[in-house]
Amino acid sequence: MSYAANLTGNQHLAIANTRDKTTINLVSSSFGQQQSQSSSFTTGIWQAPPQLYQIGTNFVLKLNGERGISHILIQANGISNIAPPALGNAIEIELQKTNDSAIDSSNMKSKPMELMKPIEPMKPMQPMKMGNMSMDINSMSMQMGNMSLNMNDTKTSTSTKLFCDQCGQEARPNARFCSSCGHQLDN
Ligand SMILES: [Zn+2]
């Protein structure tokens, strides 16, 4: 977080809170000359926005940090921590919140939109296989589990299997007797 204010007498004040420190920077410009001074105070992270008061000809900054409230006397010849002053006749000076993440946010804005990836050309149909179901469009054949369908081959080969009606054993084609129990088969 950072704040700034213009004080009387061509003085510009900037206050920034980084980690546990508050840095106060005072820039005075007069007769084309610029003087700046800065001081850091260990205040902790601000619990409330800083407040700036003018008391007579002096400026006092009130910081409400993790480590408590501190008062900083701001003068052209020095910035110092002082005991809490009487703020009865003090005039509060508005501090402008300055965006200390301006660089980051402008980077975000200037970042060009990610270009759309060109659509890949359609690939020729690949044989599909899902679980025990497979389909091949090119040969027009489909297989689902034990059932198979081939549209190129119109012959439906329903193999007639023979089973022994005595014991249920599958019999070899054209066998006359059951290989298991010797029962005579019909064919
Ligand atoms: Zn049998």
Short mmCIF file of C-alpha atoms in Angstrom, two decimals, residues 20-172:
data_model
loop_
_atom_site.label_atom_id
_atom_site.label_comp_id
_atom_site.label_asym_id
_atom_site.label_seq_id
_atom_site.Cartn_x
_atom_site.Cartn_y
_atom_site.Cartn_z
CA ASP A 20 6.92 -4.50 8.27
CA LYS A 21 8.34 -1.14 7.25
CA THR A 22 6.83 2.19 6.44
CA THR A 23 8.98 4.32 4.20
CA ILE A 24 8.38 8.03 4.09
CA ASN A 25 9.80 10.01 1.24
CA LEU A 26 9.65 13.78 1.20
CA VAL A 27 10.59 15.67 -1.91
CA SER A 28 10.94 19.44 -1.69
CA SER A 29 11.47 21.50 -4.75
CA SER A 30 12.31 25.17 -4.64
CA PHE A 31 14.08 27.46 -7.10
CA GLY A 32 14.50 24.56 -9.51
CA GLN A 33 16.30 22.53 -6.90
CA GLN A 34 14.98 19.26 -5.65
CA GLN A 35 15.76 17.83 -2.30
CA SER A 36 14.54 14.52 -1.13
CA GLN A 37 14.83 12.69 2.10
CA SER A 38 13.46 9.41 3.14
CA SER A 39 13.15 7.53 6.38
CA SER A 40 11.98 4.07 7.24
CA PHE A 41 10.15 3.06 10.36
CA THR A 42 9.40 -0.43 11.55
CA THR A 43 5.67 -0.23 11.97
CA GLY A 44 4.46 -3.60 10.77
CA ILE A 45 1.73 -3.93 8.21
CA TRP A 46 -0.75 -1.08 8.30
CA GLN A 47 -3.96 -1.86 10.08
CA ALA A 48 -5.59 1.30 8.76
CA PRO A 49 -4.69 3.87 6.10
CA PRO A 50 -2.22 6.45 7.35
CA GLN A 51 -3.50 9.86 8.33
CA LEU A 52 -1.75 13.15 7.76
CA TYR A 53 -2.29 16.22 9.92
CA GLN A 54 -1.07 19.75 9.73
CA ILE A 55 -0.41 21.27 13.12
CA GLY A 56 0.63 24.87 12.76
CA THR A 57 3.46 24.74 10.26
CA ASN A 58 4.32 21.13 10.98
CA PHE A 59 3.05 17.95 9.40
CA VAL A 60 2.43 14.89 11.47
CA LEU A 61 1.76 11.51 9.99
CA LYS A 62 -0.19 9.02 12.04
CA LEU A 63 0.61 5.42 11.24
CA ASN A 64 -1.53 2.60 12.50
CA GLY A 65 0.68 -0.43 12.10
CA GLU A 66 0.82 -3.90 13.54
CA ARG A 67 3.26 -2.58 16.12
CA GLY A 68 0.91 0.12 17.29
CA ILE A 69 0.20 3.70 16.44
CA SER A 70 3.13 5.95 15.78
CA HIS A 71 3.36 9.63 14.96
CA ILE A 72 5.96 10.91 12.56
CA LEU A 73 6.89 14.56 12.40
CA ILE A 74 7.64 15.60 8.86
CA GLN A 75 9.77 18.66 8.34
CA ALA A 76 11.92 19.84 5.49
CA ASN A 77 14.98 19.23 7.61
CA GLY A 78 14.01 15.90 9.08
CA ILE A 79 11.53 13.09 9.54
CA SER A 80 11.30 11.77 13.06
CA ASN A 81 9.19 9.67 15.34
CA ILE A 82 7.52 11.78 18.01
CA ALA A 83 5.26 11.32 20.98
CA PRO A 84 1.54 11.52 20.19
CA PRO A 85 0.80 15.20 19.65
CA ALA A 86 -2.38 16.99 20.55
CA LEU A 87 -4.45 16.85 17.41
CA GLY A 88 -7.08 19.28 18.66
CA ASN A 89 -6.25 22.04 16.23
CA ALA A 90 -4.85 19.75 13.59
CA ILE A 91 -6.09 19.92 10.03
CA GLU A 92 -6.36 16.58 8.35
CA ILE A 93 -4.77 16.51 4.91
CA GLU A 94 -6.13 14.08 2.42
CA LEU A 95 -3.75 11.36 1.31
CA GLN A 96 -4.12 9.99 -2.18
CA LYS A 97 -3.89 6.27 -2.47
CA THR A 98 -1.32 5.44 -5.10
CA ASN A 99 -1.25 2.20 -6.94
CA ASP A 100 2.08 0.62 -6.11
CA SER A 101 1.22 -2.37 -8.28
CA ALA A 102 0.75 -0.13 -11.31
CA ILE A 103 3.53 -1.85 -13.18
CA ASP A 104 2.00 -5.26 -12.64
CA SER A 105 -1.50 -4.25 -13.67
CA SER A 106 -0.31 -2.39 -16.77
CA ASN A 107 1.63 -5.47 -17.78
CA MET A 108 -1.53 -7.48 -17.47
CA LYS A 109 -3.44 -5.06 -19.65
CA SER A 110 -0.79 -4.80 -22.35
CA LYS A 111 -0.37 -8.54 -22.56
CA PRO A 112 -1.74 -9.53 -25.96
CA MET A 113 -4.63 -11.88 -26.10
CA GLU A 114 -3.51 -15.40 -26.56
CA LEU A 115 -3.95 -16.20 -30.20
CA MET A 116 -6.47 -18.82 -31.10
CA LYS A 117 -4.81 -22.00 -32.16
CA PRO A 118 -5.62 -22.83 -35.78
CA ILE A 119 -8.05 -25.70 -36.00
CA GLU A 120 -6.30 -28.89 -36.96
CA PRO A 121 -7.44 -30.41 -40.24
CA MET A 122 -9.78 -33.35 -39.89
CA LYS A 123 -7.95 -36.61 -39.70
CA PRO A 124 -9.27 -39.56 -41.71
CA MET A 125 -11.59 -41.69 -39.67
CA GLN A 126 -9.65 -44.02 -37.46
CA PRO A 127 -11.05 -47.38 -36.40
CA MET A 128 -12.77 -46.84 -33.11
CA LYS A 129 -12.40 -49.10 -30.16
CA MET A 130 -14.38 -48.69 -26.98
CA GLY A 131 -14.17 -51.46 -24.45
CA ASN A 132 -15.24 -54.63 -26.20
CA MET A 133 -16.96 -52.71 -28.96
CA SER A 134 -15.01 -51.84 -32.06
CA MET A 135 -16.10 -50.26 -35.26
CA ASP A 136 -14.25 -49.76 -38.50
CA ILE A 137 -16.01 -47.40 -40.84
CA ASN A 138 -13.67 -48.19 -43.75
CA SER A 139 -14.44 -51.89 -43.87
CA MET A 140 -17.96 -51.38 -42.52
CA SER A 141 -17.54 -53.94 -39.83
CA MET A 142 -18.55 -53.76 -36.25
CA GLN A 143 -17.77 -55.92 -33.30
CA MET A 144 -19.60 -55.83 -30.00
CA GLY A 145 -18.45 -58.35 -27.52
CA ASN A 146 -19.07 -61.78 -29.01
CA MET A 147 -21.36 -60.44 -31.70
CA SER A 148 -19.72 -59.40 -34.91
CA LEU A 149 -21.25 -57.78 -37.92
CA ASN A 150 -19.48 -57.32 -41.17
CA MET A 151 -21.43 -55.36 -43.73
CA ASN A 152 -19.09 -56.27 -46.57
CA ASP A 153 -19.66 -59.91 -45.93
CA THR A 154 -23.36 -60.56 -46.35
CA LYS A 155 -22.94 -64.24 -45.58
CA THR A 156 -24.28 -64.99 -42.17
CA SER A 157 -22.34 -67.92 -40.94
CA THR A 158 -24.46 -69.42 -38.24
CA SER A 159 -22.36 -72.45 -37.48
CA THR A 160 -24.66 -75.20 -36.35
CA LYS A 161 -23.08 -76.77 -33.38
CA LEU A 162 -24.05 -80.18 -32.14
CA PHE A 163 -24.43 -81.12 -28.57
CA CYS A 164 -24.91 -84.49 -27.09
CA ASP A 165 -28.46 -84.74 -25.78
CA GLN A 166 -27.31 -87.20 -23.15
CA CYS A 167 -24.51 -85.31 -21.44
CA GLY A 168 -24.47 -81.91 -23.15
CA GLN A 169 -20.91 -82.24 -24.42
CA GLU A 170 -20.25 -80.40 -27.64
CA ALA A 171 -19.84 -82.93 -30.40
CA ARG A 172 -17.45 -82.71 -33.30
#
